[in-house]
Coordinates of C-alpha atoms and ligand atoms in Angstrom, one line a residue:
M15 CA 0.0 0.0 0.0
T16 CA 1.4 3.4 -0.9
R17 CA 0.4 6.0 1.6
T18 CA 0.0 9.7 0.5
S19 CA 2.8 11.6 2.3
F20 CA 2.3 14.8 4.1
P21 CA 3.8 17.5 1.8
E22 CA 7.2 18.8 2.8
Q23 CA 6.5 22.2 1.5
G24 CA 3.4 24.3 1.2
Q25 CA 2.0 25.4 -2.1
T26 CA 0.5 28.7 -3.1
R27 CA -3.2 29.3 -2.3
A28 CA -3.9 29.6 -6.0
D29 CA -2.4 26.2 -6.7
V30 CA -4.2 24.5 -3.8
L31 CA -7.5 26.0 -4.9
A32 CA -6.9 24.9 -8.5
T33 CA -6.2 21.4 -7.4
L34 CA -9.3 21.4 -5.3
K35 CA -11.4 22.3 -8.4
S36 CA -9.8 19.7 -10.5
L37 CA -10.3 17.0 -7.8
K38 CA -14.1 17.5 -8.4
S39 CA -13.8 16.6 -12.1
N40 CA -14.8 12.9 -11.5
D41 CA -17.6 13.8 -9.1
I42 CA -21.2 13.3 -10.0
D43 CA -22.6 16.4 -11.5
W44 CA -25.1 17.5 -8.9
R45 CA -25.6 20.9 -10.6
R46 CA -27.1 19.0 -13.5
G47 CA -29.4 17.0 -11.3
R48 CA -27.4 13.8 -11.6
T49 CA -27.5 12.9 -7.8
P50 CA -30.7 11.2 -6.6
L51 CA -29.7 12.2 -3.0
Y52 CA -27.0 14.0 -0.9
V53 CA -27.6 17.5 -2.4
F54 CA -30.7 19.7 -2.0
D55 CA -30.9 22.9 -4.0
A56 CA -33.4 25.6 -4.5
G57 CA -31.6 28.0 -6.8
D58 CA -28.5 30.2 -7.0
D59 CA -29.7 33.1 -4.8
I60 CA -30.5 30.6 -2.0
Y61 CA -27.2 28.9 -2.4
E62 CA -25.4 32.3 -2.1
M63 CA -27.4 33.4 0.9
G64 CA -26.5 30.2 2.7
R65 CA -22.9 30.5 1.8
D66 CA -22.4 34.1 2.6
A67 CA -24.2 33.8 6.0
F68 CA -22.0 30.7 6.7
F69 CA -18.8 32.6 6.1
E70 CA -20.0 35.6 8.2
F71 CA -19.7 33.1 11.1
F72 CA -16.9 31.0 9.7
K73 CA -14.6 31.1 12.7
E74 CA -17.1 31.2 15.5
N75 CA -17.9 28.0 17.4
A76 CA -21.4 27.1 18.4
L77 CA -20.0 25.2 21.4
G78 CA -19.2 28.6 22.9
K79 CA -22.7 30.1 22.4
N80 CA -23.4 30.2 26.2
R81 CA -20.3 32.2 27.1
A82 CA -18.7 33.8 24.1
F83 CA -21.2 34.1 21.3
P84 CA -24.6 35.4 22.4
S85 CA -25.2 35.9 18.7
V86 CA -25.2 32.2 18.1
M87 CA -27.4 31.6 21.1
K88 CA -29.9 34.1 19.8
M89 CA -29.9 32.6 16.3
E90 CA -30.4 29.1 17.6
N91 CA -33.2 30.2 19.9
D92 CA -34.9 32.0 17.1
I93 CA -34.6 29.0 14.8
I94 CA -36.1 26.7 17.4
D95 CA -38.9 29.1 18.2
M96 CA -39.9 29.7 14.6
S97 CA -39.7 25.9 13.8
L98 CA -41.8 25.0 16.8
G99 CA -44.4 27.4 15.5
L100 CA -44.3 25.6 12.2
L101 CA -44.6 22.2 13.9
H102 CA -47.4 23.2 16.2
G103 CA -45.4 23.0 19.4
E104 CA -47.2 24.4 22.5
S105 CA -45.5 26.9 24.7
D106 CA -43.8 24.4 26.9
A107 CA -42.2 22.5 24.0
C108 CA -38.5 22.7 23.5
G109 CA -35.9 22.0 20.9
F110 CA -32.2 22.0 20.0
M111 CA -30.0 22.4 16.9
T112 CA -27.8 19.5 15.9
T113 CA -25.4 18.8 13.1
G114 CA -27.6 16.3 11.3
G115 CA -30.6 14.0 11.3
T116 CA -28.5 11.2 12.7
E117 CA -27.5 13.3 15.6
S118 CA -31.1 14.5 16.2
I119 CA -32.2 10.9 16.2
I120 CA -29.4 9.7 18.5
Q121 CA -30.4 12.5 20.9
A122 CA -34.1 11.6 20.8
V123 CA -33.4 8.0 21.5
Q124 CA -31.1 8.9 24.3
S125 CA -33.7 11.3 25.8
C126 CA -36.3 8.6 25.6
R127 CA -34.0 6.0 27.2
N128 CA -33.0 8.5 30.0
R129 CA -36.7 9.2 30.6
A130 CA -37.5 5.5 30.7
R131 CA -34.7 4.9 33.2
H132 CA -36.1 7.8 35.3
D133 CA -39.7 6.7 35.1
R134 CA -39.0 3.1 35.7
K135 CA -36.6 3.9 38.5
S136 CA -34.2 1.6 36.7
P137 CA -30.8 3.3 36.1
T138 CA -29.6 0.6 33.7
F139 CA -32.8 0.0 31.8
R140 CA -32.3 -0.9 28.2
G141 CA -35.5 -0.8 26.3
N142 CA -36.4 -1.7 22.7
I143 CA -37.5 0.5 19.8
V144 CA -40.1 -0.7 17.3
A145 CA -40.0 0.9 13.9
A146 CA -41.2 0.1 10.4
Y147 CA -38.8 -1.6 8.0
S148 CA -38.7 1.7 6.2
A149 CA -37.3 3.7 9.1
H150 CA -33.8 5.3 8.7
P151 CA -30.7 3.4 9.9
A152 CA -30.0 6.2 12.3
F153 CA -32.2 4.4 14.8
E154 CA -30.0 1.4 14.5
K155 CA -26.9 3.6 15.0
A156 CA -28.4 5.1 18.1
A157 CA -29.3 1.7 19.4
R158 CA -25.9 0.2 18.8
L159 CA -24.3 3.1 20.6
M160 CA -26.6 2.6 23.6
D161 CA -26.8 -1.2 23.4
L162 CA -30.6 -1.1 22.8
E163 CA -32.6 -3.2 20.4
V164 CA -34.5 -2.1 17.3
R165 CA -37.3 -4.3 16.0
R166 CA -38.4 -3.7 12.4
A167 CA -42.0 -4.3 11.4
P168 CA -43.1 -4.9 7.8
V169 CA -44.8 -2.0 6.1
A170 CA -48.4 -2.1 4.9
K171 CA -49.4 -2.6 1.2
D172 CA -49.3 1.2 0.7
Y173 CA -45.7 1.2 2.0
R174 CA -46.6 3.2 5.1
A175 CA -45.9 1.9 8.6
D176 CA -48.4 -0.7 9.8
P177 CA -49.5 0.1 13.4
A178 CA -50.8 -3.4 13.9
A179 CA -47.5 -4.9 12.8
I180 CA -45.6 -2.5 15.1
E181 CA -47.8 -3.3 18.0
A182 CA -47.3 -7.0 17.4
L183 CA -43.5 -6.5 18.1
M184 CA -44.0 -4.4 21.2
D185 CA -43.6 -5.8 24.7
E186 CA -43.1 -4.5 28.2
N187 CA -39.6 -3.3 27.4
T188 CA -40.7 -1.2 24.4
M189 CA -39.9 2.4 25.2
M190 CA -40.2 4.0 21.7
I191 CA -42.1 3.6 18.5
V192 CA -41.2 5.5 15.3
G193 CA -43.1 7.0 12.5
S194 CA -41.5 8.8 9.5
A195 CA -42.8 11.9 7.8
P196 CA -41.9 10.8 5.2
C197 CA -39.7 7.7 5.2
F198 CA -36.6 7.8 3.1
P199 CA -37.3 4.7 0.9
Y200 CA -40.9 5.3 -0.2
G201 CA -41.5 9.0 0.4
V202 CA -44.8 8.3 2.2
I203 CA -45.8 9.8 5.5
D204 CA -46.6 7.0 8.0
P205 CA -50.1 7.1 9.7
I206 CA -48.9 9.3 12.5
A207 CA -52.3 9.7 14.1
D208 CA -52.7 6.0 14.4
L209 CA -49.2 5.6 15.8
G210 CA -49.9 8.4 18.2
A211 CA -53.0 6.6 19.5
L212 CA -51.0 3.4 19.8
A213 CA -48.3 5.2 21.7
Q214 CA -50.8 6.7 24.1
R215 CA -52.6 3.5 24.7
R216 CA -49.4 1.6 25.4
G217 CA -47.7 4.4 27.3
V218 CA -44.6 4.6 25.0
W219 CA -42.8 7.4 23.3
L220 CA -43.6 8.2 19.6
H221 CA -40.8 9.8 17.7
V222 CA -41.6 11.3 14.3
D223 CA -38.7 11.3 12.0
A224 CA -39.4 14.3 9.9
C225 CA -35.8 14.7 8.8
V226 CA -37.0 14.8 5.2
G227 CA -40.4 16.4 5.7
G228 CA -39.9 18.8 8.6
Y229 CA -39.2 21.8 6.5
V230 CA -41.2 21.0 3.4
A231 CA -44.4 19.2 4.6
P232 CA -45.7 22.1 6.6
F233 CA -45.4 24.4 3.6
A234 CA -46.9 21.8 1.3
R235 CA -49.9 21.7 3.7
M236 CA -50.1 25.5 3.7
I237 CA -50.3 25.5 -0.1
G238 CA -53.2 23.0 0.0
R239 CA -51.4 19.7 -0.7
N240 CA -52.8 16.6 0.8
I241 CA -50.5 16.2 3.8
P242 CA -51.8 14.4 6.8
A243 CA -51.1 15.9 10.3
F244 CA -47.7 14.6 11.4
D245 CA -46.4 17.0 14.0
F246 CA -47.3 18.0 17.6
Q247 CA -50.9 18.6 16.4
V248 CA -51.1 14.8 16.7
P249 CA -51.6 13.5 20.3
G250 CA -49.0 11.1 21.4
V251 CA -46.1 12.6 19.3
C252 CA -43.3 13.1 21.8
S253 CA -40.4 14.2 19.7
I254 CA -39.7 15.3 16.1
S255 CA -36.4 15.3 14.1
A256 CA -36.3 17.8 11.2
D257 CA -33.3 18.5 9.0
L258 CA -32.5 22.0 8.0
H259 CA -29.9 20.8 5.5
K260 CA -32.4 18.9 3.5
Y261 CA -35.6 20.7 2.5
G262 CA -34.8 23.7 4.7
F263 CA -32.2 24.4 1.9
C264 CA -29.6 25.4 4.6
P265 CA -25.9 24.5 4.3
K266 CA -24.8 21.4 6.1
P267 CA -24.4 20.5 8.9
A268 CA -27.8 21.6 10.3
S269 CA -30.7 19.7 11.8
T270 CA -33.1 20.1 14.7
I271 CA -34.8 18.0 17.4
Y272 CA -38.0 19.0 19.2
Y273 CA -39.8 17.7 22.3
R274 CA -43.4 18.2 23.2
D275 CA -42.6 18.2 26.9
G276 CA -40.1 20.9 27.9
T277 CA -38.9 18.8 30.8
C278 CA -37.2 16.5 28.3
A279 CA -34.5 19.2 28.0
E280 CA -33.1 17.6 31.2
F281 CA -33.0 14.1 29.7
H282 CA -31.5 15.5 26.5
A283 CA -28.6 17.5 27.9
F284 CA -25.1 16.4 28.7
D285 CA -24.0 17.9 32.0
F286 CA -20.6 17.0 33.5
D287 CA -18.3 18.5 36.1
N288 CA -15.7 15.9 37.2
W289 CA -12.6 17.0 35.4
P290 CA -10.2 19.9 35.9
S291 CA -11.9 22.4 33.6
G292 CA -15.2 22.5 35.4
R293 CA -18.8 22.3 34.2
F294 CA -19.2 21.0 30.7
Y295 CA -22.8 21.4 29.5
T296 CA -23.9 20.7 25.9
T297 CA -27.1 19.9 24.1
T298 CA -25.4 18.1 21.2
I299 CA -23.4 14.9 20.9
C300 CA -20.8 17.0 19.1
G301 CA -18.6 19.4 21.1
T302 CA -17.2 22.0 18.7
R303 CA -19.6 22.6 15.8
P304 CA -19.9 25.3 13.1
A305 CA -21.6 28.5 14.0
G306 CA -21.8 29.1 10.3
A307 CA -24.5 26.4 10.0
V308 CA -26.5 28.2 12.6
A309 CA -26.1 31.6 11.0
S310 CA -27.0 30.3 7.5
A311 CA -30.2 28.6 8.8
W312 CA -31.2 31.8 10.6
A313 CA -30.4 33.7 7.5
M314 CA -32.4 31.4 5.3
F315 CA -35.5 31.7 7.5
H316 CA -35.3 35.5 7.3
Y317 CA -34.3 35.6 3.6
L318 CA -37.2 33.4 2.4
G319 CA -39.8 33.8 5.1
Q320 CA -42.9 31.6 4.9
E321 CA -43.7 33.2 1.6
G322 CA -40.4 32.1 0.1
Y323 CA -40.6 28.5 1.4
K324 CA -44.2 28.3 0.0
R325 CA -43.0 29.5 -3.4
I326 CA -40.2 27.0 -3.5
T327 CA -42.6 24.2 -2.3
T328 CA -45.1 25.2 -5.0
E329 CA -42.4 24.9 -7.7
L330 CA -41.1 21.7 -6.2
M331 CA -44.5 20.0 -5.9
D332 CA -45.5 21.1 -9.4
F333 CA -42.3 19.6 -10.7
I334 CA -42.9 16.4 -8.7
D335 CA -46.4 16.1 -10.3
L336 CA -44.8 16.3 -13.8
Y337 CA -42.1 13.8 -12.8
R338 CA -44.7 11.3 -11.5
A339 CA -46.8 11.7 -14.6
G340 CA -43.8 11.4 -16.8
V341 CA -42.6 8.2 -15.1
E342 CA -46.1 6.6 -15.3
A343 CA -46.4 7.6 -18.9
I344 CA -43.6 5.1 -19.6
P345 CA -45.2 1.7 -20.2
G346 CA -44.3 -0.8 -17.4
L347 CA -43.4 1.7 -14.7
R348 CA -45.5 2.6 -11.7
V349 CA -44.8 4.8 -8.7
L350 CA -44.7 3.0 -5.4
G351 CA -47.5 4.1 -3.0
D352 CA -48.7 7.7 -3.0
P353 CA -45.6 9.7 -2.1
H354 CA -46.5 12.8 -0.1
V355 CA -43.7 15.2 -0.9
S356 CA -40.5 15.0 -3.1
V357 CA -39.2 11.5 -2.6
V358 CA -40.5 9.2 -5.3
A359 CA -39.7 5.5 -6.0
F360 CA -41.0 3.6 -9.0
A361 CA -41.0 -0.1 -9.8
S362 CA -41.6 -2.2 -12.9
D363 CA -43.3 -5.5 -13.4
D364 CA -41.7 -6.4 -16.7
V365 CA -38.2 -4.9 -16.9
D366 CA -35.2 -5.2 -14.6
L367 CA -34.9 -1.7 -13.2
F368 CA -31.5 -2.4 -11.8
R369 CA -30.3 -2.9 -15.4
V370 CA -32.1 0.3 -16.4
A371 CA -30.2 2.0 -13.6
E372 CA -26.9 0.6 -15.0
L373 CA -27.7 2.1 -18.4
M374 CA -28.8 5.4 -16.9
S375 CA -25.5 5.6 -15.0
E376 CA -23.7 5.5 -18.3
N377 CA -25.3 8.8 -18.9
G378 CA -24.1 10.2 -15.6
W379 CA -27.2 9.6 -13.5
L380 CA -26.1 8.2 -10.2
P381 CA -28.4 5.3 -9.4
G382 CA -30.8 5.5 -6.4
L383 CA -32.2 2.1 -5.8
L384 CA -34.5 0.2 -3.5
K385 CA -34.0 -3.5 -3.0
E386 CA -37.5 -4.2 -1.6
P387 CA -39.3 -4.0 -3.9
Q388 CA -36.7 -3.4 -6.6
A389 CA -37.2 0.2 -7.6
I390 CA -35.5 3.4 -8.8
H391 CA -35.6 6.0 -6.1
R392 CA -34.9 9.8 -6.0
L393 CA -35.0 12.6 -3.4
M394 CA -35.6 15.5 -5.7
S395 CA -35.2 19.3 -5.3
L396 CA -35.3 22.1 -7.8
V397 CA -31.9 21.2 -9.1
H398 CA -33.7 18.2 -10.8
A399 CA -36.4 20.3 -12.4
P400 CA -34.5 21.8 -15.4
V401 CA -33.4 18.3 -16.5
L402 CA -36.8 16.6 -16.1
D403 CA -37.2 16.0 -19.9
E404 CA -33.6 14.8 -20.3
Y405 CA -34.1 12.3 -17.4
L406 CA -37.4 11.0 -18.7
Q407 CA -36.0 10.6 -22.2
D408 CA -33.0 8.7 -20.9
L409 CA -35.3 6.6 -18.7
R410 CA -37.6 5.8 -21.5
Q411 CA -34.7 4.8 -23.8
A412 CA -33.2 2.6 -21.1
V413 CA -36.5 0.9 -20.3
D414 CA -37.1 0.2 -24.0
A415 CA -33.6 -1.2 -24.4
V416 CA -33.9 -3.4 -21.4
R417 CA -37.3 -4.6 -22.5
A418 CA -36.1 -5.3 -26.1
T419 CA -33.2 -7.5 -24.9
G420 CA -34.7 -8.9 -21.7
A421 CA -31.4 -8.0 -20.1
T422 CA -30.8 -8.3 -16.4
A423 CA -28.5 -6.3 -14.1
K424 CA -24.8 -7.1 -14.3
G425 CA -24.2 -6.6 -10.6
I426 CA -25.5 -3.2 -9.4
E427 CA -26.7 -3.2 -5.8
A428 CA -28.9 -0.8 -3.8
T429 CA -26.7 1.3 -1.6
Y430 CA -27.4 4.6 0.2
Ligands
LIG11 C1 -31.4 11.9 5.9 C2 -32.3 11.2 6.9 C3 -31.9 11.0 8.2 C4 -30.5 11.2 8.7 O1 -30.0 12.5 8.4 P1 -28.5 12.9 8.2 O2 -28.6 14.3 8.2 O3 -28.0 12.2 7.0 O4 -27.8 12.4 9.4 C5 -32.8 10.4 9.1 N1 -34.1 10.1 8.6 C6 -34.5 10.3 7.4 C7 -35.9 9.9 7.0 C8 -33.6 10.8 6.4 O5 -34.0 10.9 5.2

């Protein structure tokens, strides 16, 4: 193995920057809508707003918000307050910024476990979590960190979580059940009202994973789209994770976690004093974290306002309608379930879609795949809209080619 060596001498800034640019040349071209996930975009002005706000707070550290940077504290509090309004949190609800959906979920699971330990007067209690098969792996990650168990229940025919299947896996050690709004694989919002009723009846915590939907589903509702209630309006919902760096169109890393019950702040926080430097109190798993991400989220809320988010959501959902119609106009393809926002997967009964994805990838389209059922999957934002026709044309051609030859995939696999 040859290991890249640490350069003896430095290079000029211009050379370094030029090399950075050239390093990108083999990357997937997200600006031309070629990535089915990872990047969320809503136009150049929004990109620039996020970037400029980020660099205004480039050096500050959100870890120091309590003592050194009241600006960061204020911005975080504002973001939490404004978002709680959006998610129908009552006055005693609370929330925190984190660096991503995974961190938000780890924090929610930890708070739930800490509360269960407190309520059950059992300081070593390790409960289980019951989630649909479609729930994000972050719950598994949280469970492995805390030595908990996650049980996955099959989804219903409409690809939403099946409350009866979830209940069948619950026992006296179940502390949390999960609903997604929407789930990553199928883009459908789980029956949160039914899950909330189940959670209340069995006395367990319902976490709603709105990492994808948290900042788009509320606006989709406002513009009259058919979005079922999924937030604190629904009785039984205890916590909600919502990613700013997805459909909030904020720069990474930025997410949020909310609790209906403000006393959860105590179960959420890390508070420690037994070391030489004194009290260490944080509300994130991370220590140091970028204040730029806080500033740019704050900037985005103020730059766009509800009006701006509604305008983007209108454009996005109009595009999604065209996309779905375009896909279903291709013989043999059908959209899975009835996706609520901008995550859409489609399957085929007569062609091997994994082979179709292989052909598409020759045209630069990074495949997004589901293995169950086999499907092509995309999380779309406005960066995909200008290339809609191009995508559908390539898709139709690939489907025709695969149908004509009956070809099957050479070895592509579904990966995130
Ligand atoms: C993206 C996503 C997450 C995790 O978020 P990260 O920001 O990637 O850590 C959790 N749940 C769902 C449904 C997601 O789509």
